Short mmCIF file of C-alpha atoms in Angstrom, two decimals:
data_model
loop_
_atom_site.label_atom_id
_atom_site.label_comp_id
_atom_site.label_asym_id
_atom_site.label_seq_id
_atom_site.Cartn_x
_atom_site.Cartn_y
_atom_site.Cartn_z
CA UNK A 1313 51.84 4.66 124.83
CA UNK A 1314 51.56 4.18 128.59
CA UNK A 1315 51.51 7.44 130.50
CA UNK A 1316 54.37 7.84 132.98
CA UNK A 1317 53.51 7.56 136.64
CA UNK A 1318 53.18 10.81 138.53
CA UNK A 1319 56.08 11.85 140.73
CA UNK A 1320 55.80 12.46 144.44
CA UNK A 1321 56.99 16.07 144.87
CA UNK A 1322 58.39 17.61 148.04
CA UNK A 1323 57.62 21.32 147.71
CA UNK A 1324 59.60 23.92 149.64
CA UNK A 1325 58.62 27.59 149.45
CA UNK A 1326 59.68 31.08 150.49
CA UNK A 1327 57.78 32.99 153.17
CA UNK A 1328 55.69 35.22 150.93
CA UNK A 1329 54.72 32.33 148.62
CA UNK A 1330 53.19 30.25 151.41
CA UNK A 1331 49.56 30.86 150.40
CA UNK A 1332 50.28 29.93 146.79
CA UNK A 1333 52.27 26.86 147.89
CA UNK A 1334 49.31 25.64 149.95
CA UNK A 1335 47.01 26.11 146.96
CA UNK A 1336 49.45 24.15 144.77
CA UNK A 1337 49.60 21.30 147.30
CA UNK A 1338 45.79 21.22 147.47
CA UNK A 1339 45.70 20.45 143.74
CA UNK A 1340 47.36 17.05 144.05
CA UNK A 1341 47.96 14.24 146.51
CA UNK A 1342 51.38 13.88 144.88
CA UNK A 1343 52.63 17.21 146.31
CA UNK A 1344 53.74 17.43 149.92
CA UNK A 1345 54.75 20.70 151.54
CA UNK A 1346 58.11 21.00 153.30
CA UNK A 1347 59.42 23.77 155.50
CA UNK A 1348 62.49 25.94 155.97
CA UNK A 1349 63.46 28.04 158.96
CA UNK A 1350 63.87 31.54 157.53
CA UNK A 1351 65.88 33.26 160.23
CA UNK A 1352 68.41 36.08 160.28
CA UNK A 1353 71.54 36.79 162.25
CA UNK A 1354 71.81 40.02 164.19
CA UNK A 1355 73.68 41.61 161.28
CA UNK A 1356 70.73 40.95 158.97
CA UNK A 1357 72.25 38.16 156.89
CA UNK A 1358 70.17 34.98 156.55
CA UNK A 1359 70.45 32.10 159.00
CA UNK A 1360 68.65 29.33 157.15
CA UNK A 1361 67.84 25.73 157.99
CA UNK A 1362 66.28 23.12 155.68
CA UNK A 1363 64.25 20.77 157.85
CA UNK A 1364 64.45 16.98 157.38
CA UNK A 1365 67.41 17.30 154.99
CA UNK A 1366 68.25 13.58 155.24
CA UNK A 1367 64.69 12.59 154.36
CA UNK A 1368 64.72 14.34 150.98
CA UNK A 1369 67.55 12.20 149.60
CA UNK A 1370 66.42 10.39 146.47
CA UNK A 1371 63.20 12.45 146.34
CA UNK A 1372 61.86 14.81 143.66
CA UNK A 1373 62.18 18.28 145.17
CA UNK A 1374 60.83 21.69 144.12
CA UNK A 1375 61.14 25.22 145.44
CA UNK A 1376 58.50 27.94 144.95
CA UNK A 1377 60.28 31.29 144.81
CA UNK A 1378 59.17 34.92 144.78
CA UNK A 1379 61.81 37.50 143.88
CA UNK A 1380 59.66 40.46 144.87
CA UNK A 1381 62.63 42.61 145.91
CA UNK A 1382 66.39 42.53 146.10
CA UNK A 1383 66.02 42.07 149.87
CA UNK A 1384 64.80 38.47 149.48
CA UNK A 1385 66.70 37.23 146.43
CA UNK A 1386 69.93 36.36 148.28
CA UNK A 1387 68.29 34.19 150.92
CA UNK A 1388 66.21 32.35 148.34
CA UNK A 1389 69.19 31.78 146.04
CA UNK A 1390 71.03 30.33 149.04
CA UNK A 1391 68.26 27.72 149.41
CA UNK A 1392 68.05 27.13 145.64
CA UNK A 1393 71.80 26.41 145.55
CA UNK A 1394 71.61 24.13 148.61
CA UNK A 1395 68.65 21.87 147.82
CA UNK A 1396 70.02 20.04 144.73
CA UNK A 1397 73.20 19.22 146.67
CA UNK A 1398 71.23 17.15 149.20
CA UNK A 1399 71.27 14.13 146.84
CA UNK A 1400 67.76 14.75 145.52
CA UNK A 1401 66.49 12.76 142.54
CA UNK A 1402 65.51 15.93 140.65
CA UNK A 1403 65.12 19.61 141.36
CA UNK A 1404 62.64 22.17 140.03
CA UNK A 1405 62.52 25.90 140.75
CA UNK A 1406 59.19 27.64 140.17
CA UNK A 1407 59.69 31.38 139.77
CA UNK A 1408 56.28 32.59 138.55
CA UNK A 1409 57.50 36.15 137.89
CA UNK A 1410 60.97 36.79 136.45
CA UNK A 1411 61.29 40.34 137.76
CA UNK A 1412 64.07 41.75 135.57
CA UNK A 1413 62.57 40.39 132.34
CA UNK A 1414 61.74 43.83 130.94
CA UNK A 1415 65.40 44.91 131.25
CA UNK A 1416 66.63 42.57 128.54
CA UNK A 1417 68.15 44.96 125.99
CA UNK A 1418 71.14 47.25 125.72
CA UNK A 1419 70.15 50.35 123.76
CA UNK A 1420 73.34 52.29 124.39
CA UNK A 1421 76.79 51.53 125.75
CA UNK A 1422 76.61 51.54 129.54
CA UNK A 1423 73.13 49.98 129.86
CA UNK A 1424 73.09 46.92 132.12
CA UNK A 1425 70.75 44.13 131.00
CA UNK A 1426 69.77 42.85 134.44
CA UNK A 1427 67.60 40.12 132.89
CA UNK A 1428 70.86 38.51 131.80
CA UNK A 1429 72.35 39.04 135.28
CA UNK A 1430 69.50 37.22 137.03
CA UNK A 1431 69.52 34.46 134.41
CA UNK A 1432 73.23 33.90 135.08
CA UNK A 1433 72.60 33.72 138.83
CA UNK A 1434 69.91 31.06 138.35
CA UNK A 1435 72.08 29.23 135.82
CA UNK A 1436 74.62 28.62 138.59
CA UNK A 1437 72.19 26.32 140.39
CA UNK A 1438 74.09 23.06 141.03
CA UNK A 1439 73.13 20.00 139.03
CA UNK A 1440 71.19 17.41 141.03
CA UNK A 1441 71.54 13.64 140.72
CA UNK A 1442 68.78 13.76 138.12
CA UNK A 1443 70.52 16.32 135.92
CA UNK A 1444 69.95 20.03 135.26
CA UNK A 1445 67.44 22.02 137.29
CA UNK A 1446 64.06 22.72 135.69
CA UNK A 1447 63.13 26.40 135.97
CA UNK A 1448 59.42 27.19 135.54
CA UNK A 1449 58.60 30.81 134.67
CA UNK A 1450 55.26 32.32 133.65
CA UNK A 1451 54.91 34.79 130.78
CA UNK A 1452 58.48 35.98 130.71
CA UNK A 1453 58.65 39.40 129.08
CA UNK A 1454 60.48 38.23 125.94
CA UNK A 1455 60.76 34.62 124.78
CA UNK A 1456 64.31 35.16 123.52
CA UNK A 1457 65.38 35.45 127.14
CA UNK A 1458 65.53 31.65 127.20
CA UNK A 1459 68.95 32.07 125.57
CA UNK A 1460 70.20 34.02 128.59
CA UNK A 1461 70.22 30.78 130.61
CA UNK A 1462 73.11 28.35 130.37
CA UNK A 1463 72.76 24.62 129.68
CA UNK A 1464 72.93 23.85 133.40
CA UNK A 1465 69.24 24.77 133.79
CA UNK A 1466 66.23 23.92 131.66
CA UNK A 1467 63.82 26.88 131.39
CA UNK A 1468 60.16 25.90 131.12
CA UNK A 1469 58.06 28.83 129.92
CA UNK A 1470 54.41 28.57 130.90
CA UNK A 1471 51.57 31.08 130.49
CA UNK A 1472 48.64 32.42 132.48
CA UNK A 1473 46.63 33.06 129.31
CA UNK A 1474 44.71 29.74 129.57
CA UNK A 1475 43.33 30.99 132.91
CA UNK A 1476 42.11 34.16 131.21
CA UNK A 1477 40.47 32.22 128.37
CA UNK A 1478 38.64 30.03 130.88
CA UNK A 1479 37.43 33.09 132.79
CA UNK A 1480 36.25 34.88 129.65
CA UNK A 1481 34.14 31.88 128.68
CA UNK A 1482 32.26 32.26 131.96
CA UNK A 1483 31.22 35.86 131.27
CA UNK A 1484 27.78 36.76 129.94
CA UNK A 1485 27.83 37.66 126.25
CA UNK A 1486 31.22 36.00 125.82
CA UNK A 1487 30.64 36.21 122.07
CA UNK A 1488 30.97 40.03 122.30
CA UNK A 1489 34.51 40.01 123.70
CA UNK A 1490 37.37 41.66 121.83
CA UNK A 1491 41.00 41.32 122.95
CA UNK A 1492 43.14 44.45 122.78
CA UNK A 1493 46.92 44.75 122.98
CA UNK A 1494 48.56 47.97 124.22
CA UNK A 1495 51.41 47.71 121.70
CA UNK A 1496 52.90 45.52 118.97
CA UNK A 1497 55.09 43.76 121.53
CA UNK A 1498 52.09 42.44 123.46
CA UNK A 1499 50.44 41.37 120.20
CA UNK A 1500 53.53 39.42 119.12
CA UNK A 1501 53.76 37.83 122.55
CA UNK A 1502 50.15 36.67 122.94
CA UNK A 1503 48.08 36.82 119.74
CA UNK A 1504 48.60 33.15 118.84
CA UNK A 1505 47.20 32.12 122.23
CA UNK A 1506 44.07 34.25 121.69
CA UNK A 1507 43.58 33.96 117.94
CA UNK A 1508 39.89 32.94 118.16
CA UNK A 1509 38.98 36.39 119.54
CA UNK A 1510 38.61 39.53 117.42
CA UNK A 1511 41.54 41.83 118.13
CA UNK A 1512 42.44 45.48 118.51
CA UNK A 1513 46.06 46.64 118.43
CA UNK A 1514 47.03 49.95 119.98
CA UNK A 1515 50.32 51.77 119.68
CA UNK A 1516 52.01 54.91 120.92
CA UNK A 1517 52.78 57.77 118.56
CA UNK A 1518 54.82 60.82 119.39
CA UNK A 1519 53.13 64.21 119.17
CA UNK A 1520 55.60 66.88 120.18
CA UNK A 1521 56.86 65.99 123.64
CA UNK A 1522 53.99 63.59 124.34
CA UNK A 1523 53.41 59.95 123.42
CA UNK A 1524 49.75 59.40 122.53
CA UNK A 1525 48.00 56.01 122.46
CA UNK A 1526 46.12 55.36 119.24
CA UNK A 1527 44.24 52.42 117.77
CA UNK A 1528 46.37 50.95 115.02
CA UNK A 1529 44.08 48.12 113.95
CA UNK A 1530 40.64 46.70 114.82
CA UNK A 1531 37.26 48.01 115.96
CA UNK A 1532 36.12 47.96 119.61
CA UNK A 1533 32.68 49.49 119.04
CA UNK A 1534 29.87 47.88 121.05
CA UNK A 1535 32.09 45.19 122.53
CA UNK A 1536 33.55 44.21 125.88
CA UNK A 1537 37.24 44.87 125.26
CA UNK A 1538 39.87 43.07 127.36
CA UNK A 1539 43.36 44.60 127.31
CA UNK A 1540 46.03 41.89 127.61
CA UNK A 1541 49.69 42.29 128.57
CA UNK A 1542 52.33 40.36 130.48
CA UNK A 1543 52.74 42.81 133.36
CA UNK A 1544 51.70 46.16 134.78
CA UNK A 1545 53.86 48.66 136.64
CA UNK A 1546 52.35 52.15 137.05
CA UNK A 1547 49.37 51.28 134.84
CA UNK A 1548 49.62 54.48 132.81
CA UNK A 1549 49.56 52.71 129.45
CA UNK A 1550 46.51 50.65 130.42
CA UNK A 1551 44.63 53.79 131.47
CA UNK A 1552 45.43 55.55 128.21
CA UNK A 1553 44.34 52.49 126.23
CA UNK A 1554 41.07 52.38 128.15
CA UNK A 1555 40.34 56.01 127.31
CA UNK A 1556 41.00 55.45 123.61
CA UNK A 1557 38.92 52.27 123.47
CA UNK A 1558 36.00 53.95 125.27
CA UNK A 1559 36.21 56.92 122.90
CA UNK A 1560 35.90 54.51 119.97
CA UNK A 1561 32.70 52.99 121.32
CA UNK A 1562 33.77 50.09 123.53
CA UNK A 1563 30.79 49.05 125.68
CA UNK A 1564 33.06 47.90 128.54
CA UNK A 1565 36.80 47.72 129.10
CA UNK A 1566 38.61 45.20 131.30
CA UNK A 1567 42.25 44.22 131.68
CA UNK A 1568 44.37 41.13 132.23
CA UNK A 1569 48.04 40.95 133.15
CA UNK A 1570 49.82 37.87 134.44
CA UNK A 1571 52.07 39.89 136.74
CA UNK A 1572 50.56 42.67 138.81
CA UNK A 1573 53.77 44.35 139.94
CA UNK A 1574 52.20 47.71 140.91
CA UNK A 1575 55.16 49.43 142.63
CA UNK A 1576 54.36 52.18 145.14
CA UNK A 1577 50.75 50.99 145.45
CA UNK A 1578 49.97 52.07 141.88
CA UNK A 1579 47.07 49.59 141.95
CA UNK A 1580 45.15 52.24 143.93
CA UNK A 1581 44.41 54.23 140.77
CA UNK A 1582 42.30 51.31 139.46
CA UNK A 1583 40.22 50.67 142.59
CA UNK A 1584 36.52 51.42 142.21
CA UNK A 1585 35.40 54.39 144.28
CA UNK A 1586 31.91 54.38 145.76
CA UNK A 1587 31.19 57.89 144.45
CA UNK A 1588 32.04 57.03 140.84
CA UNK A 1589 29.05 56.51 138.57
CA UNK A 1590 31.15 54.98 135.78
CA UNK A 1591 33.98 52.54 136.35
CA UNK A 1592 36.86 52.78 133.86
CA UNK A 1593 37.67 49.05 134.17
CA UNK A 1594 34.86 46.54 134.64
CA UNK A 1595 37.26 43.73 135.57
CA UNK A 1596 40.99 43.64 136.25
CA UNK A 1597 42.37 40.10 136.33
CA UNK A 1598 45.85 39.22 137.55
CA UNK A 1599 47.48 35.96 138.55
CA UNK A 1600 48.98 35.29 141.97
CA UNK A 1601 52.55 35.46 140.65
CA UNK A 1602 53.24 38.53 142.81
CA UNK A 1603 52.11 37.59 146.36
CA UNK A 1604 52.70 41.04 147.84
CA UNK A 1605 50.23 42.56 145.37
CA UNK A 1606 47.71 39.76 145.89
CA UNK A 1607 47.60 40.49 149.61
CA UNK A 1608 47.26 44.25 149.04
CA UNK A 1609 44.35 44.11 146.57
CA UNK A 1610 42.35 41.35 148.26
CA UNK A 1611 38.63 42.14 148.15
CA UNK A 1612 39.08 45.36 146.16
CA UNK A 1613 37.05 45.79 142.95
CA UNK A 1614 37.69 45.52 140.05
CA UNK A 1615 40.53 43.11 140.90
CA UNK A 1616 40.13 39.36 140.67
CA UNK A 1617 42.87 36.76 141.15
CA UNK A 1618 43.24 33.90 138.68
CA UNK A 1619 45.42 31.43 140.54
CA UNK A 1620 48.36 29.67 138.89
CA UNK A 1621 48.14 26.85 141.47
CA UNK A 1622 46.69 24.22 139.12
CA UNK A 1623 49.11 25.11 136.36
CA UNK A 1624 52.09 24.96 138.73
CA UNK A 1625 50.97 21.56 140.03
CA UNK A 1626 50.90 20.30 136.43
CA UNK A 1627 54.29 21.86 135.64
CA UNK A 1628 55.88 20.03 138.59
CA UNK A 1629 55.09 16.76 136.81
CA UNK A 1630 57.00 17.69 133.64
#
């Protein structure tokens, strides 16, 4: 079967995703960056202008978003709603991190599942001439969240795990790597993508008023153990897992999360200090799905960025 020809993509982007957008464009001659004037009126509301609007008619258009805070969601949604109405041939939204994904359940009456709220907002994206909008998201917290989106958008769920697997193969003694999951949820989410590695599964058990991390399954002794999860907030669970794994004989402990959220600069608790003889985490890999974090941790050990740029460039051709 003859492979379809690659599409020429016009890629718009929000302000904080500019670095990632440039990396995506560098991956392919078929991706051309476009610009938007991100201005504000005196009252603070956005005053936006899409440059060369007439020239994008009949073109395949994409928008690289970053919903890092509620302050920027409205202005980006305004652009997302406007672009497909400019008679474009197709429209794709790339939202590497779906920020409300961990708020997907109602455990008692009165809880608000904001994952559903954001999904409904994105589902209201107008249909372009080419049909429903494609929505590319990386390592959403729970796969069942695809059902939160209506039929007016087509969610495409991608993963950063292939980047981790490639990086692990480059490490010395890659045959001594064990993958650990901080809980059953992370194991269910990722174990099929990492099934050629030996595995350790941790879980939390309640002891009085405390929740203690224990090893439920697997043996880390003498190995380089890599803790894998979709995202990190305060990092408390990762730190407790590291302590347990080290106590059970792990030679080294590293971590990977696709989304380094790190509110309130919580990444600082992982940074290597010059006066420390032993480093708790040998490596800490994250993707560039959260641009604010990427800028903050640049050049700080043990952090290393595994860029989604190549994967995004491929996803734009779907």
